[in-house]
mmCIF file of C-alpha atoms in Angstrom:
data_model
loop_
_atom_site.group_PDB
_atom_site.id
_atom_site.type_symbol
_atom_site.label_atom_id
_atom_site.label_comp_id
_atom_site.label_asym_id
_atom_site.label_seq_id
_atom_site.Cartn_x
_atom_site.Cartn_y
_atom_site.Cartn_z
ATOM 1 C CA UNK A 297 -122.358 160.405 -32.131
ATOM 2 C CA UNK A 298 -122.209 158.503 -29.099
ATOM 3 C CA UNK A 299 -122.363 154.801 -28.820
ATOM 4 C CA UNK A 300 -123.195 152.337 -26.384
ATOM 5 C CA UNK A 301 -122.181 148.617 -26.926
ATOM 6 C CA UNK A 302 -123.031 145.536 -24.993
ATOM 7 C CA UNK A 303 -120.948 142.128 -25.154
ATOM 8 C CA UNK A 304 -122.647 139.203 -24.400
ATOM 9 C CA UNK A 305 -120.845 136.539 -26.173
ATOM 10 C CA UNK A 306 -119.536 134.094 -23.488
ATOM 11 C CA UNK A 307 -118.299 134.606 -19.688
ATOM 12 C CA UNK A 308 -117.965 138.280 -19.942
ATOM 13 C CA UNK A 309 -120.580 140.954 -19.663
ATOM 14 C CA UNK A 310 -119.707 144.053 -20.918
ATOM 15 C CA UNK A 311 -120.632 147.941 -21.361
ATOM 16 C CA UNK A 312 -118.534 150.339 -23.314
ATOM 17 C CA UNK A 313 -119.457 154.007 -24.651
ATOM 18 C CA UNK A 314 -117.240 155.570 -27.719
ATOM 19 C CA UNK A 315 -117.828 158.612 -29.767
ATOM 20 C CA UNK A 316 -117.178 158.699 -33.269
ATOM 21 C CA UNK A 317 -113.317 158.879 -33.116
ATOM 22 C CA UNK A 318 -113.311 155.563 -31.003
ATOM 23 C CA UNK A 319 -112.482 157.873 -27.778
ATOM 24 C CA UNK A 320 -113.597 155.248 -25.176
ATOM 25 C CA UNK A 321 -115.660 156.837 -22.171
ATOM 26 C CA UNK A 322 -116.493 153.883 -20.447
ATOM 27 C CA UNK A 323 -114.929 150.398 -21.041
ATOM 28 C CA UNK A 324 -116.813 148.205 -17.902
ATOM 29 C CA UNK A 325 -117.030 144.774 -17.221
ATOM 30 C CA UNK A 326 -118.609 141.397 -14.961
ATOM 31 C CA UNK A 327 -117.424 138.364 -15.663
ATOM 32 C CA UNK A 328 -119.003 134.959 -14.470
ATOM 33 C CA UNK A 329 -116.772 133.012 -12.317
ATOM 34 C CA UNK A 330 -117.661 129.223 -11.907
ATOM 35 C CA UNK A 331 -117.548 128.024 -8.449
ATOM 36 C CA UNK A 332 -116.436 124.701 -9.720
ATOM 37 C CA UNK A 333 -116.250 123.371 -12.992
ATOM 38 C CA UNK A 334 -116.657 125.556 -16.525
ATOM 39 C CA UNK A 335 -118.995 127.402 -18.200
ATOM 40 C CA UNK A 336 -122.798 126.262 -18.190
ATOM 41 C CA UNK A 337 -124.570 128.491 -20.710
ATOM 42 C CA UNK A 338 -127.637 128.672 -18.677
ATOM 43 C CA UNK A 339 -125.720 129.907 -15.474
ATOM 44 C CA UNK A 340 -123.973 132.501 -17.837
ATOM 45 C CA UNK A 341 -126.648 133.629 -18.842
ATOM 46 C CA UNK A 342 -128.280 134.312 -15.371
ATOM 47 C CA UNK A 343 -124.778 136.206 -14.406
ATOM 48 C CA UNK A 344 -125.790 138.203 -17.466
ATOM 49 C CA UNK A 345 -129.416 139.022 -16.912
ATOM 50 C CA UNK A 346 -128.767 139.565 -13.336
ATOM 51 C CA UNK A 347 -125.926 142.084 -13.909
ATOM 52 C CA UNK A 348 -126.378 143.845 -17.455
ATOM 53 C CA UNK A 349 -128.583 147.188 -16.167
ATOM 54 C CA UNK A 350 -125.920 147.146 -13.294
ATOM 55 C CA UNK A 351 -123.136 147.780 -15.951
ATOM 56 C CA UNK A 352 -124.999 149.393 -18.253
ATOM 57 C CA UNK A 353 -125.569 152.154 -15.362
ATOM 58 C CA UNK A 354 -121.841 152.115 -14.449
ATOM 59 C CA UNK A 355 -120.615 152.882 -17.839
ATOM 60 C CA UNK A 356 -122.775 155.632 -17.996
ATOM 61 C CA UNK A 357 -121.582 157.064 -14.876
ATOM 62 C CA UNK A 358 -118.205 156.580 -15.530
ATOM 63 C CA UNK A 359 -118.711 158.189 -18.973
ATOM 64 C CA UNK A 360 -120.260 161.425 -16.807
ATOM 65 C CA UNK A 361 -123.522 161.166 -19.281
ATOM 66 C CA UNK A 362 -127.353 160.199 -18.632
ATOM 67 C CA UNK A 363 -129.059 157.894 -21.034
ATOM 68 C CA UNK A 364 -130.420 160.453 -22.894
ATOM 69 C CA UNK A 365 -126.668 160.719 -24.361
ATOM 70 C CA UNK A 366 -126.655 157.962 -26.233
ATOM 71 C CA UNK A 367 -127.241 158.061 -30.233
ATOM 72 C CA UNK A 368 -126.953 154.795 -31.025
ATOM 73 C CA UNK A 369 -126.766 151.049 -29.007
ATOM 74 C CA UNK A 370 -124.716 148.355 -30.414
ATOM 75 C CA UNK A 371 -124.905 144.381 -29.291
ATOM 76 C CA UNK A 372 -122.866 140.764 -29.842
ATOM 77 C CA UNK A 373 -125.199 139.458 -32.282
ATOM 78 C CA UNK A 374 -122.257 136.508 -32.299
ATOM 79 C CA UNK A 375 -120.952 133.873 -32.551
ATOM 80 C CA UNK A 376 -121.381 132.832 -28.979
ATOM 81 C CA UNK A 377 -122.907 131.217 -26.652
ATOM 82 C CA UNK A 378 -126.947 131.430 -27.464
ATOM 83 C CA UNK A 379 -128.534 131.934 -24.125
ATOM 84 C CA UNK A 380 -125.872 134.646 -23.569
ATOM 85 C CA UNK A 381 -126.293 136.294 -26.793
ATOM 86 C CA UNK A 382 -129.721 136.792 -26.222
ATOM 87 C CA UNK A 383 -129.155 138.180 -22.936
ATOM 88 C CA UNK A 384 -127.223 141.348 -24.440
ATOM 89 C CA UNK A 385 -129.374 141.193 -27.527
ATOM 90 C CA UNK A 386 -132.731 141.613 -25.397
ATOM 91 C CA UNK A 387 -131.135 144.369 -23.476
ATOM 92 C CA UNK A 388 -129.631 146.196 -26.316
ATOM 93 C CA UNK A 389 -133.373 145.800 -28.030
ATOM 94 C CA UNK A 390 -134.614 147.155 -25.006
ATOM 95 C CA UNK A 391 -132.623 150.429 -24.088
ATOM 96 C CA UNK A 392 -132.878 151.279 -27.834
ATOM 97 C CA UNK A 393 -136.243 151.115 -27.698
ATOM 98 C CA UNK A 394 -136.495 153.280 -24.346
ATOM 99 C CA UNK A 395 -134.226 155.884 -25.648
ATOM 100 C CA UNK A 396 -135.986 155.682 -29.264
ATOM 101 C CA UNK A 397 -132.619 155.145 -30.908
ATOM 102 C CA UNK A 398 -131.237 152.954 -33.440
ATOM 103 C CA UNK A 399 -129.812 149.549 -33.003
ATOM 104 C CA UNK A 400 -127.083 147.215 -35.062
ATOM 105 C CA UNK A 401 -125.960 144.355 -34.107
ATOM 106 C CA UNK A 402 -122.366 143.380 -34.801
ATOM 107 C CA UNK A 403 -119.949 140.496 -35.747
ATOM 108 C CA UNK A 404 -117.623 139.473 -32.584
ATOM 109 C CA UNK A 405 -114.979 138.452 -34.276
ATOM 110 C CA UNK A 406 -115.081 141.706 -36.184
ATOM 111 C CA UNK A 407 -115.170 143.884 -33.811
ATOM 112 C CA UNK A 408 -111.730 142.367 -32.077
ATOM 113 C CA UNK A 409 -110.521 143.411 -35.020
ATOM 114 C CA UNK A 410 -111.286 146.920 -35.498
ATOM 115 C CA UNK A 411 -111.420 147.853 -32.110
ATOM 116 C CA UNK A 412 -107.549 146.976 -32.371
ATOM 117 C CA UNK A 413 -107.217 148.872 -36.044
ATOM 118 C CA UNK A 414 -108.303 152.095 -33.814
ATOM 119 C CA UNK A 415 -106.183 151.358 -30.489
ATOM 120 C CA UNK A 416 -102.965 150.897 -32.191
ATOM 121 C CA UNK A 417 -103.231 152.252 -35.597
ATOM 122 C CA UNK A 418 -102.123 149.727 -37.671
ATOM 123 C CA UNK A 419 -104.028 149.821 -41.069
ATOM 124 C CA UNK A 420 -104.648 146.473 -43.113
ATOM 125 C CA UNK A 421 -103.162 143.538 -40.752
ATOM 126 C CA UNK A 422 -103.631 139.747 -40.509
ATOM 127 C CA UNK A 423 -105.098 139.094 -37.313
ATOM 128 C CA UNK A 424 -104.214 136.283 -34.908
ATOM 129 C CA UNK A 425 -107.579 136.096 -32.857
ATOM 130 C CA UNK A 426 -106.863 133.448 -30.194
ATOM 131 C CA UNK A 427 -109.579 133.361 -27.497
ATOM 132 C CA UNK A 428 -111.977 130.899 -25.537
ATOM 133 C CA UNK A 429 -114.416 129.999 -28.366
ATOM 134 C CA UNK A 430 -112.268 130.939 -31.449
ATOM 135 C CA UNK A 431 -108.809 130.363 -33.083
ATOM 136 C CA UNK A 432 -108.708 132.166 -36.296
ATOM 137 C CA UNK A 433 -106.236 133.914 -38.536
ATOM 138 C CA UNK A 434 -108.170 136.868 -40.552
ATOM 139 C CA UNK A 435 -107.475 139.254 -42.949
ATOM 140 C CA UNK A 436 -109.558 141.626 -45.095
ATOM 141 C CA UNK A 437 -110.012 141.253 -48.444
ATOM 142 C CA UNK A 438 -112.268 141.990 -51.752
ATOM 143 C CA UNK A 439 -115.033 143.838 -49.350
ATOM 144 C CA UNK A 440 -115.009 140.697 -46.128
ATOM 145 C CA UNK A 441 -113.428 139.728 -43.636
ATOM 146 C CA UNK A 442 -111.904 136.468 -44.756
ATOM 147 C CA UNK A 443 -111.198 133.348 -43.049
ATOM 148 C CA UNK A 444 -107.556 132.279 -43.520
ATOM 149 C CA UNK A 445 -107.113 129.407 -41.155
ATOM 150 C CA UNK A 446 -108.840 128.537 -37.792
ATOM 151 C CA UNK A 447 -109.244 125.623 -35.348
ATOM 152 C CA UNK A 448 -110.968 122.429 -36.927
ATOM 153 C CA UNK A 449 -111.859 121.115 -33.636
ATOM 154 C CA UNK A 450 -111.544 123.423 -30.137
ATOM 155 C CA UNK A 451 -110.511 127.305 -29.677
ATOM 156 C CA UNK A 452 -107.107 127.401 -27.658
ATOM 157 C CA UNK A 453 -108.690 128.822 -24.750
ATOM 158 C CA UNK A 454 -110.957 126.411 -24.085
ATOM 159 C CA UNK A 455 -108.278 123.988 -24.818
ATOM 160 C CA UNK A 456 -106.268 125.553 -21.871
ATOM 161 C CA UNK A 457 -109.279 125.775 -19.588
ATOM 162 C CA UNK A 458 -110.508 122.358 -19.769
ATOM 163 C CA UNK A 459 -106.497 120.705 -20.124
ATOM 164 C CA UNK A 460 -106.333 123.242 -16.997
ATOM 165 C CA UNK A 461 -109.209 121.715 -14.905
ATOM 166 C CA UNK A 462 -108.322 118.464 -15.706
ATOM 167 C CA UNK A 463 -104.652 118.694 -14.507
ATOM 168 C CA UNK A 464 -106.458 121.077 -10.742
ATOM 169 C CA UNK A 465 -105.476 124.091 -11.879
ATOM 170 C CA UNK A 466 -109.213 125.898 -11.541
ATOM 171 C CA UNK A 467 -110.923 127.791 -13.781
ATOM 172 C CA UNK A 468 -109.630 130.397 -15.888
ATOM 173 C CA UNK A 469 -106.716 128.052 -16.152
ATOM 174 C CA UNK A 470 -104.817 130.525 -19.441
ATOM 175 C CA UNK A 471 -102.699 132.622 -16.863
ATOM 176 C CA UNK A 472 -101.984 129.864 -14.566
ATOM 177 C CA UNK A 473 -100.546 127.694 -17.289
ATOM 178 C CA UNK A 474 -98.468 130.975 -18.126
ATOM 179 C CA UNK A 475 -97.106 131.438 -14.685
ATOM 180 C CA UNK A 476 -96.263 127.430 -14.498
ATOM 181 C CA UNK A 477 -94.506 127.594 -17.673
ATOM 182 C CA UNK A 478 -91.902 130.239 -16.275
ATOM 183 C CA UNK A 479 -91.051 127.424 -13.526
ATOM 184 C CA UNK A 480 -90.673 124.873 -16.601
ATOM 185 C CA UNK A 481 -87.170 123.458 -17.525
ATOM 186 C CA UNK A 482 -87.818 120.363 -19.771
ATOM 187 C CA UNK A 483 -90.263 120.437 -22.929
ATOM 188 C CA UNK A 484 -91.654 117.223 -23.656
ATOM 189 C CA UNK A 485 -92.624 116.906 -27.461
ATOM 190 C CA UNK A 486 -96.706 116.965 -28.212
ATOM 191 C CA UNK A 487 -98.541 116.711 -31.413
ATOM 192 C CA UNK A 488 -98.127 119.335 -33.428
ATOM 193 C CA UNK A 489 -100.837 119.050 -35.543
ATOM 194 C CA UNK A 490 -100.996 121.906 -38.204
ATOM 195 C CA UNK A 491 -102.959 120.922 -41.493
ATOM 196 C CA UNK A 492 -102.206 123.462 -44.349
ATOM 197 C CA UNK A 493 -103.672 126.616 -42.639
ATOM 198 C CA UNK A 494 -105.571 125.655 -40.113
ATOM 199 C CA UNK A 495 -104.908 123.923 -36.674
ATOM 200 C CA UNK A 496 -105.965 120.912 -34.067
ATOM 201 C CA UNK A 497 -105.798 121.028 -30.550
ATOM 202 C CA UNK A 498 -107.014 117.789 -28.958
ATOM 203 C CA UNK A 499 -104.131 115.240 -29.770
ATOM 204 C CA UNK A 500 -101.984 117.936 -27.468
ATOM 205 C CA UNK A 501 -104.248 118.114 -24.883
ATOM 206 C CA UNK A 502 -104.350 114.200 -24.432
ATOM 207 C CA UNK A 503 -100.788 113.909 -24.799
ATOM 208 C CA UNK A 504 -100.422 116.595 -21.827
ATOM 209 C CA UNK A 505 -103.134 114.905 -19.290
ATOM 210 C CA UNK A 506 -100.871 111.465 -20.111
ATOM 211 C CA UNK A 507 -97.669 113.128 -19.017
ATOM 212 C CA UNK A 508 -99.797 114.000 -15.676
ATOM 213 C CA UNK A 509 -100.964 110.513 -15.847
ATOM 214 C CA UNK A 510 -97.016 109.293 -15.908
ATOM 215 C CA UNK A 511 -95.571 111.850 -13.284
ATOM 216 C CA UNK A 512 -94.355 114.984 -14.944
ATOM 217 C CA UNK A 513 -94.418 118.565 -13.560
ATOM 218 C CA UNK A 514 -97.191 120.572 -13.741
ATOM 219 C CA UNK A 515 -94.587 122.967 -14.874
ATOM 220 C CA UNK A 516 -92.826 121.001 -17.445
ATOM 221 C CA UNK A 517 -96.596 120.613 -18.738
ATOM 222 C CA UNK A 518 -97.398 123.510 -18.957
ATOM 223 C CA UNK A 519 -94.095 124.689 -20.932
ATOM 224 C CA UNK A 520 -94.284 121.971 -23.036
ATOM 225 C CA UNK A 521 -98.283 122.951 -24.161
ATOM 226 C CA UNK A 522 -97.383 126.739 -24.568
ATOM 227 C CA UNK A 523 -94.287 126.393 -26.291
ATOM 228 C CA UNK A 524 -96.495 123.440 -29.004
ATOM 229 C CA UNK A 525 -99.716 125.390 -29.242
ATOM 230 C CA UNK A 526 -98.413 128.780 -29.393
ATOM 231 C CA UNK A 527 -95.671 127.661 -32.152
ATOM 232 C CA UNK A 528 -98.726 126.220 -34.179
ATOM 233 C CA UNK A 529 -100.369 129.355 -34.116
ATOM 234 C CA UNK A 530 -97.624 131.701 -35.205
ATOM 235 C CA UNK A 531 -97.008 129.114 -37.979
ATOM 236 C CA UNK A 532 -100.174 129.327 -39.632
ATOM 237 C CA UNK A 533 -100.197 133.310 -39.024
ATOM 238 C CA UNK A 534 -97.297 133.582 -40.831
ATOM 239 C CA UNK A 535 -98.346 131.179 -43.828
ATOM 240 C CA UNK A 536 -101.632 133.349 -44.069
ATOM 241 C CA UNK A 537 -99.194 136.522 -43.932
ATOM 242 C CA UNK A 538 -97.286 134.826 -46.892
ATOM 243 C CA UNK A 539 -100.295 133.810 -48.588
ATOM 244 C CA UNK A 540 -101.879 137.270 -48.320
ATOM 245 C CA UNK A 541 -99.169 139.551 -48.838
ATOM 246 C CA UNK A 542 -99.570 141.670 -45.241
ATOM 247 C CA UNK A 543 -96.716 143.045 -43.515
ATOM 248 C CA UNK A 544 -98.835 144.133 -39.915
ATOM 249 C CA UNK A 545 -100.187 141.189 -37.696
ATOM 250 C CA UNK A 546 -102.462 142.262 -35.131
ATOM 251 C CA UNK A 547 -102.962 139.934 -31.719
ATOM 252 C CA UNK A 548 -106.684 139.787 -30.605
ATOM 253 C CA UNK A 549 -108.755 137.649 -27.932
ATOM 254 C CA UNK A 550 -107.981 137.068 -24.420
ATOM 255 C CA UNK A 551 -105.159 134.152 -25.046
ATOM 256 C CA UNK A 552 -103.121 137.336 -26.834
ATOM 257 C CA UNK A 553 -102.590 138.466 -23.425
ATOM 258 C CA UNK A 554 -100.248 135.418 -23.189
ATOM 259 C CA UNK A 555 -96.648 136.659 -23.560
ATOM 260 C CA UNK A 556 -95.101 133.684 -24.446
ATOM 261 C CA UNK A 557 -97.086 133.718 -27.562
ATOM 262 C CA UNK A 558 -96.541 137.361 -27.878
ATOM 263 C CA UNK A 559 -92.947 137.130 -28.065
ATOM 264 C CA UNK A 560 -93.353 134.233 -30.822
ATOM 265 C CA UNK A 561 -95.257 135.857 -32.677
ATOM 266 C CA UNK A 562 -93.074 139.258 -32.600
ATOM 267 C CA UNK A 563 -89.952 137.122 -33.867
ATOM 268 C CA UNK A 564 -91.874 136.055 -36.279
ATOM 269 C CA UNK A 565 -92.891 139.441 -37.770
ATOM 270 C CA UNK A 566 -89.381 140.503 -37.231
ATOM 271 C CA UNK A 567 -87.714 137.849 -38.863
ATOM 272 C CA UNK A 568 -90.124 138.796 -41.972
ATOM 273 C CA UNK A 569 -89.995 142.718 -41.782
ATOM 274 C CA UNK A 570 -93.808 142.693 -40.390
ATOM 275 C CA UNK A 571 -94.554 145.006 -37.003
ATOM 276 C CA UNK A 572 -97.020 143.004 -34.831
ATOM 277 C CA UNK A 573 -99.367 145.104 -33.324
ATOM 278 C CA UNK A 574 -101.077 144.623 -29.792
ATOM 279 C CA UNK A 575 -103.768 146.752 -28.524
ATOM 280 C CA UNK A 576 -104.296 147.117 -24.601
ATOM 281 C CA UNK A 577 -105.316 144.336 -22.270
ATOM 282 C CA UNK A 578 -108.688 145.806 -22.297
ATOM 283 C CA UNK A 579 -109.604 145.848 -25.609
ATOM 284 C CA UNK A 580 -107.908 142.129 -25.956
ATOM 285 C CA UNK A 581 -110.437 140.527 -23.788
ATOM 286 C CA UNK A 582 -113.724 140.236 -24.693
ATOM 287 C CA UNK A 583 -115.353 143.843 -23.944
ATOM 288 C CA UNK A 584 -118.247 146.470 -24.553
ATOM 289 C CA UNK A 585 -116.087 149.001 -25.734
ATOM 290 C CA UNK A 586 -115.217 147.012 -28.983
ATOM 291 C CA UNK A 587 -118.783 146.381 -29.950
ATOM 292 C CA UNK A 588 -119.618 150.378 -29.684
ATOM 293 C CA UNK A 589 -116.669 150.581 -31.992
ATOM 294 C CA UNK A 590 -117.523 148.121 -34.559
ATOM 295 C CA UNK A 591 -121.428 149.603 -34.439
ATOM 296 C CA UNK A 592 -120.623 153.457 -34.740
ATOM 297 C CA UNK A 593 -118.414 152.039 -38.012
ATOM 298 C CA UNK A 594 -121.438 150.462 -39.181
ATOM 299 C CA UNK A 595 -124.189 152.939 -39.330
ATOM 300 C CA UNK A 596 -121.882 155.767 -40.046
ATOM 301 C CA UNK A 597 -121.096 153.217 -43.245
ATOM 302 C CA UNK A 598 -124.974 153.498 -43.875
ATOM 303 C CA UNK A 599 -125.797 150.150 -42.654
ATOM 304 C CA UNK A 600 -129.484 150.062 -40.745
ATOM 305 C CA UNK A 601 -131.332 147.579 -38.848
ATOM 306 C CA UNK A 602 -134.923 147.070 -37.327
ATOM 307 C CA UNK A 603 -135.588 145.428 -34.505
ATOM 308 C CA UNK A 604 -136.456 142.556 -37.014
ATOM 309 C CA UNK A 605 -132.628 142.199 -37.937
ATOM 310 C CA UNK A 606 -131.519 141.463 -34.628
ATOM 311 C CA UNK A 607 -131.897 137.952 -33.946
ATOM 312 C CA UNK A 608 -128.855 136.166 -32.969
ATOM 313 C CA UNK A 609 -126.974 134.066 -34.822
ATOM 314 C CA UNK A 610 -124.688 131.550 -32.732
ATOM 315 C CA UNK A 611 -122.489 130.715 -35.173
ATOM 316 C CA UNK A 612 -122.115 134.362 -37.078
ATOM 317 C CA UNK A 613 -119.598 133.597 -39.464
ATOM 318 C CA UNK A 614 -116.678 136.644 -39.992
ATOM 319 C CA UNK A 615 -116.983 136.506 -43.686
ATOM 320 C CA UNK A 616 -120.585 136.557 -43.595
ATOM 321 C CA UNK A 617 -120.649 140.223 -42.947
ATOM 322 C CA UNK A 618 -120.293 142.407 -45.705
ATOM 323 C CA UNK A 619 -117.269 145.623 -44.482
ATOM 324 C CA UNK A 620 -119.327 148.568 -45.850
ATOM 325 C CA UNK A 621 -117.008 150.519 -43.795
ATOM 326 C CA UNK A 622 -113.657 150.163 -45.903
ATOM 327 C CA UNK A 623 -112.561 151.166 -49.173
#
């Protein structure tokens, strides 16, 4: 079975094509980059509407396929920005109807887990999901993917981007933070907000801006922000692994491309006698292949949807999905 997946939860419009063995034939993306400021949902949605047909065509060309080769269409149903989700959903419905093939809407967060499992070979990991709008520790338990810890205010990626804009780093700021932190040589203590299994980043962001007003070098601010924020993520991930007895940890989401975060989690896993898994960066960031693969898994396990079942859900919680494709 050949599945085409359309990703459109936030800044990235992605189209992926996979088969039933998770062989990726195409994984094309077009990322919206605002000229100034941050992301405005309507502007991003307009971008997605402008490029979606072209990206679908590019994915088919890359795969060496025609539309008639597609057996199933899947799309990111949520969570995400409403206007962006609706563009991806509309494109998926139109393609499904035109080709007369089934359609499946999938949970974006779970798609990160499933593409990671398929691409790395891990079996039953705890997932540290760190992206722009999401920061969660997720694991499978009793028929669903459960959230064992999450941010109480803002996603780690959004925090870095907002702080980066205020510090004059531009947008997207995550890679800039990583580069500057390598040149930092002094750590400044920042609020370390771990609350049980959850984290919060607003206080850290406010304190970092206060350091900037005092004239602290950007390199040292970046170092301090990374060390604090990523230590928080590592702590709650370890606590979740201990609580649910997992000996594998999988990283997913755009922020996990950061090498310092990977180092911290790898050290933690090693000390626990556990193993860390990270998929290729193409599958860490938002992408269509992960949407296609989860849609394929769901359909093969018996999930069926009518068009009336494909309304998008901006606050689509990970644990709302019954996991029918795992025993």
